[in-house]
Amino acid sequence: MSGGTGGGLLVAGTTSDAGKSVVTAGICRWLVRQGVKVAPFKAQNMSLNSFVTREGAEIGRAQAMQAQAARVEPTALMNPVLLKPGSDRSSQVVLMGKPVGEMSARGYHGGRQEQLLGTVLECLAELRGTYDAVICEGAGSPAEINLRRTDIVNMGIARNARLPVLVVGDIDRGGVFASFFGTVALLSPEDQAFVAGFLVNKFRGDVSLLEPGLGMLESLTGRRTYGVLPFQHGLGIDEEDGMAVSLRGSVRESAVSSPVGEDILRVAVCAVPLMSNFTDVDALAAEPGVVVRFVDRAEELVDADLVVVPGTRGTVRALEWLRERGLADALARRAAEGRPVLGICGGFQILGEHIEDEVESRAGQVDGLGLLPVRVRFAREKTLTRPVGEALGEPVEGYEIHHGVAQVTGGTPFLDGCRVGEVWGTHWHGSLESDGFRRAFLREVAAAAGRRFVPAADTSFGSLREEQLDRLGDLIEEHADTDALWRLIESGAPTGLPFIPPGAPA
């Protein structure tokens, strides 16, 4: 396919976390392996897990992952609207990669969202004019009847851009047939005309037992199922709406490979409120013999060889949370004992002496934990950069997303932050993905912790990520009707799809 407007598909879901992000990535990887020039797109994303593009734009990290699946450079066009929650009722609105202000949910859905439809459609049209195919991801469910009037990410964009819609359902949760049927039946006739069919995700067992239900679903809705994807562990990469981890659970439920040395290394990540870019620790979890856990109790830090205080959209709130739970005192004890602590972005700011915040929390002057000689002042302008440097004798790359401006007054320089004893702090996200630096850092941690841990010499985080993306592509290629999928992408939804009552309420 070449020239003109490229084909397209909207991957919707019966619920949040149904698997839209990974299915979109899988379709992108499958297509690019077929020689198709493809790009991902998500009109509006609500996420604290974000990424900085080369042009300095902030987008959802899931879209950056999908761009990697498509083997293209991520840009702001792929995620024109990003909402970063700051509380249960308000979010920072990031438009075309730059923050434009805080807004309540009522204010956003009360008019601002509709105003952004033109921008969203322009971005999608530009991508479709450049690529053979654009695989779009929806948000939540397309059947949120209370939000349909202002929708710019599900059926609102499907109808405006005339995109066929594939609805993904997570059968592992149960109730997938009712969810599929109900999703279609709550849409207006005009919306239903674009819903081409279904994709079952996370199926365990014998597919032949499912087939009668799929036949009944088609007879009830007039829409076929385009594939049944089997359940696989370890595919929840770069989620956006929440962590695919439970507190006191291992990252991604992944199996820990045997250590190269005699000991394993235990990493505890403080599960602070409004945690952002928790994917920073994925590279640690990829190391053989490293066990990464998210924790929320002081006693869970006792046997940790490294404690990570991660990024957060609410630095002052996270600081209060650490104090309330006794984690702040536990961190201070670790520092006094020379036991490793790493603060990243908001976590780095928390470890400092003083915070002046009239922007994020508007709390004014706040004392930090005082473990690093750093004073932080929150600026209205957000820092969005892709720094490159060196630390521990190794090259490092990362990205920065923060309002806090750090004044470092002592310690040993560490990336853009500092180190005092075994307490380390930096604004750089993603630095641990640099293999040589990660190994050097873990050697330092192991020495300080008294562990006979040896980093594997050949662990490549980039290669592991590519293997994960190929697994997603394999799922689509092996378990979906790819010929039928391509017809959808190229030609749109089938004509004559029946209306399923009752439809959307008046």
PDB file of N, CA, C and O in Angstrom, residues 279-284 287 306 308 342 344 396-398 414-415 428-439 441-442 461:
ATOM      1  N   THR A 279       8.684   2.274  35.512  1.00  0.00           N
ATOM      2  CA  THR A 279       9.425   1.413  34.585  1.00  0.00           C
ATOM      3  C   THR A 279      10.939   1.608  34.708  1.00  0.00           C
ATOM      4  O   THR A 279      11.698   0.822  34.138  1.00  0.00           O
ATOM      5  N   ASP A 280      11.381   2.625  35.448  1.00  0.00           N
ATOM      6  CA  ASP A 280      12.818   2.807  35.658  1.00  0.00           C
ATOM      7  C   ASP A 280      13.465   1.560  36.242  1.00  0.00           C
ATOM      8  O   ASP A 280      14.647   1.300  36.002  1.00  0.00           O
ATOM      9  N   VAL A 281      12.710   0.793  37.038  1.00  0.00           N
ATOM     10  CA  VAL A 281      13.312  -0.369  37.703  1.00  0.00           C
ATOM     11  C   VAL A 281      13.200  -1.643  36.877  1.00  0.00           C
ATOM     12  O   VAL A 281      13.710  -2.686  37.288  1.00  0.00           O
ATOM     13  N   ASP A 282      12.563  -1.574  35.709  1.00  0.00           N
ATOM     14  CA  ASP A 282      12.470  -2.766  34.869  1.00  0.00           C
ATOM     15  C   ASP A 282      13.848  -3.294  34.483  1.00  0.00           C
ATOM     16  O   ASP A 282      14.059  -4.501  34.380  1.00  0.00           O
ATOM     17  N   ALA A 283      14.789  -2.363  34.231  1.00  0.00           N
ATOM     18  CA  ALA A 283      16.128  -2.794  33.829  1.00  0.00           C
ATOM     19  C   ALA A 283      16.831  -3.532  34.961  1.00  0.00           C
ATOM     20  O   ALA A 283      17.630  -4.444  34.719  1.00  0.00           O
ATOM     21  N   LEU A 284      16.541  -3.147  36.216  1.00  0.00           N
ATOM     22  CA  LEU A 284      17.099  -3.886  37.348  1.00  0.00           C
ATOM     23  C   LEU A 284      16.509  -5.295  37.411  1.00  0.00           C
ATOM     24  O   LEU A 284      17.216  -6.280  37.626  1.00  0.00           O
ATOM     25  N   GLU A 287      18.007  -8.078  35.292  1.00  0.00           N
ATOM     26  CA  GLU A 287      19.313  -8.647  35.630  1.00  0.00           C
ATOM     27  C   GLU A 287      19.158  -9.989  36.357  1.00  0.00           C
ATOM     28  O   GLU A 287      18.409 -10.083  37.331  1.00  0.00           O
ATOM     29  N   LEU A 306      19.172  -2.621  48.200  1.00  0.00           N
ATOM     30  CA  LEU A 306      19.017  -1.296  47.597  1.00  0.00           C
ATOM     31  C   LEU A 306      17.575  -0.867  47.757  1.00  0.00           C
ATOM     32  O   LEU A 306      16.658  -1.656  47.516  1.00  0.00           O
ATOM     33  N   VAL A 308      14.930   2.025  46.343  1.00  0.00           N
ATOM     34  CA  VAL A 308      14.714   3.045  45.320  1.00  0.00           C
ATOM     35  C   VAL A 308      13.513   3.899  45.727  1.00  0.00           C
ATOM     36  O   VAL A 308      12.440   3.366  46.028  1.00  0.00           O
ATOM     37  N   LEU A 342      18.721   4.926  46.340  1.00  0.00           N
ATOM     38  CA  LEU A 342      18.729   5.655  45.070  1.00  0.00           C
ATOM     39  C   LEU A 342      17.435   6.431  44.929  1.00  0.00           C
ATOM     40  O   LEU A 342      16.348   5.853  44.992  1.00  0.00           O
ATOM     41  N   ILE A 344      15.219   8.821  42.340  1.00  0.00           N
ATOM     42  CA  ILE A 344      15.097   9.187  40.931  1.00  0.00           C
ATOM     43  C   ILE A 344      14.024  10.253  40.784  1.00  0.00           C
ATOM     44  O   ILE A 344      12.899  10.074  41.234  1.00  0.00           O
ATOM     45  N   VAL A 396      26.084   6.928  29.723  1.00  0.00           N
ATOM     46  CA  VAL A 396      24.706   6.840  30.215  1.00  0.00           C
ATOM     47  C   VAL A 396      23.808   7.732  29.361  1.00  0.00           C
ATOM     48  O   VAL A 396      24.198   8.846  28.994  1.00  0.00           O
ATOM     49  N   GLU A 397      22.611   7.255  29.078  1.00  0.00           N
ATOM     50  CA  GLU A 397      21.571   8.072  28.448  1.00  0.00           C
ATOM     51  C   GLU A 397      20.344   8.050  29.350  1.00  0.00           C
ATOM     52  O   GLU A 397      20.122   7.100  30.091  1.00  0.00           O
ATOM     53  N   GLY A 398      19.545   9.102  29.279  1.00  0.00           N
ATOM     54  CA  GLY A 398      18.317   9.136  30.067  1.00  0.00           C
ATOM     55  C   GLY A 398      17.357  10.168  29.517  1.00  0.00           C
ATOM     56  O   GLY A 398      17.514  10.663  28.403  1.00  0.00           O
ATOM     57  N   PHE A 414      26.903  13.070  40.415  1.00  0.00           N
ATOM     58  CA  PHE A 414      26.353  11.816  39.900  1.00  0.00           C
ATOM     59  C   PHE A 414      25.282  12.168  38.888  1.00  0.00           C
ATOM     60  O   PHE A 414      24.215  12.665  39.249  1.00  0.00           O
ATOM     61  N   LEU A 415      25.573  11.943  37.604  1.00  0.00           N
ATOM     62  CA  LEU A 415      24.691  12.415  36.532  1.00  0.00           C
ATOM     63  C   LEU A 415      24.443  13.909  36.798  1.00  0.00           C
ATOM     64  O   LEU A 415      25.382  14.661  36.975  1.00  0.00           O
ATOM     65  N   TRP A 428      17.544  11.887  36.265  1.00  0.00           N
ATOM     66  CA  TRP A 428      17.503  11.114  35.027  1.00  0.00           C
ATOM     67  C   TRP A 428      16.647   9.857  35.171  1.00  0.00           C
ATOM     68  O   TRP A 428      16.962   8.964  35.948  1.00  0.00           O
ATOM     69  N   HIS A 429      15.571   9.790  34.381  1.00  0.00           N
ATOM     70  CA  HIS A 429      14.853   8.532  34.193  1.00  0.00           C
ATOM     71  C   HIS A 429      15.599   7.719  33.129  1.00  0.00           C
ATOM     72  O   HIS A 429      16.275   8.264  32.265  1.00  0.00           O
ATOM     73  N   GLY A 430      15.422   6.405  33.199  1.00  0.00           N
ATOM     74  CA  GLY A 430      15.935   5.547  32.133  1.00  0.00           C
ATOM     75  C   GLY A 430      17.425   5.288  32.155  1.00  0.00           C
ATOM     76  O   GLY A 430      17.936   4.575  31.288  1.00  0.00           O
ATOM     77  N   SER A 431      18.154   5.850  33.126  1.00  0.00           N
ATOM     78  CA  SER A 431      19.606   5.680  33.126  1.00  0.00           C
ATOM     79  C   SER A 431      20.011   4.218  33.305  1.00  0.00           C
ATOM     80  O   SER A 431      21.030   3.772  32.775  1.00  0.00           O
ATOM     81  N   LEU A 432      19.200   3.450  34.036  1.00  0.00           N
ATOM     82  CA  LEU A 432      19.541   2.059  34.307  1.00  0.00           C
ATOM     83  C   LEU A 432      19.386   1.166  33.082  1.00  0.00           C
ATOM     84  O   LEU A 432      19.786   0.000  33.101  1.00  0.00           O
ATOM     85  N   GLU A 433      18.819   1.699  32.008  1.00  0.00           N
ATOM     86  CA  GLU A 433      18.742   0.943  30.757  1.00  0.00           C
ATOM     87  C   GLU A 433      20.077   0.928  30.026  1.00  0.00           C
ATOM     88  O   GLU A 433      20.249   0.160  29.071  1.00  0.00           O
ATOM     89  N   SER A 434      21.031   1.777  30.432  1.00  0.00           N
ATOM     90  CA  SER A 434      22.385   1.770  29.869  1.00  0.00           C
ATOM     91  C   SER A 434      23.139   0.619  30.526  1.00  0.00           C
ATOM     92  O   SER A 434      23.450   0.666  31.728  1.00  0.00           O
ATOM     93  N   ASP A 435      23.433  -0.412  29.758  1.00  0.00           N
ATOM     94  CA  ASP A 435      23.888  -1.687  30.323  1.00  0.00           C
ATOM     95  C   ASP A 435      25.173  -1.567  31.139  1.00  0.00           C
ATOM     96  O   ASP A 435      25.257  -2.097  32.251  1.00  0.00           O
ATOM     97  N   GLY A 436      26.196  -0.909  30.588  1.00  0.00           N
ATOM     98  CA  GLY A 436      27.466  -0.809  31.302  1.00  0.00           C
ATOM     99  C   GLY A 436      27.328  -0.052  32.606  1.00  0.00           C
ATOM    100  O   GLY A 436      27.881  -0.448  33.645  1.00  0.00           O
ATOM    101  N   PHE A 437      26.580   1.055  32.578  1.00  0.00           N
ATOM    102  CA  PHE A 437      26.356   1.839  33.789  1.00  0.00           C
ATOM    103  C   PHE A 437      25.584   1.033  34.821  1.00  0.00           C
ATOM    104  O   PHE A 437      25.908   1.048  36.013  1.00  0.00           O
ATOM    105  N   ARG A 438      24.539   0.324  34.384  1.00  0.00           N
ATOM    106  CA  ARG A 438      23.736  -0.469  35.333  1.00  0.00           C
ATOM    107  C   ARG A 438      24.613  -1.512  36.030  1.00  0.00           C
ATOM    108  O   ARG A 438      24.514  -1.705  37.248  1.00  0.00           O
ATOM    109  N   ARG A 439      25.459  -2.179  35.272  1.00  0.00           N
ATOM    110  CA  ARG A 439      26.326  -3.193  35.875  1.00  0.00           C
ATOM    111  C   ARG A 439      27.296  -2.559  36.885  1.00  0.00           C
ATOM    112  O   ARG A 439      27.517  -3.102  37.971  1.00  0.00           O
ATOM    113  N   PHE A 441      26.862   0.218  38.555  1.00  0.00           N
ATOM    114  CA  PHE A 441      26.087   0.654  39.717  1.00  0.00           C
ATOM    115  C   PHE A 441      25.768  -0.532  40.626  1.00  0.00           C
ATOM    116  O   PHE A 441      25.897  -0.449  41.855  1.00  0.00           O
ATOM    117  N   LEU A 442      25.366  -1.650  40.034  1.00  0.00           N
ATOM    118  CA  LEU A 442      25.024  -2.820  40.843  1.00  0.00           C
ATOM    119  C   LEU A 442      26.254  -3.391  41.546  1.00  0.00           C
ATOM    120  O   LEU A 442      26.141  -3.924  42.658  1.00  0.00           O
ATOM    121  N   PHE A 461      19.536  -4.833  28.018  1.00  0.00           N
ATOM    122  CA  PHE A 461      18.133  -4.473  28.230  1.00  0.00           C
ATOM    123  C   PHE A 461      17.445  -4.188  26.901  1.00  0.00           C
ATOM    124  O   PHE A 461      16.292  -4.568  26.695  1.00  0.00           O
TER     125      PHE A 461
END
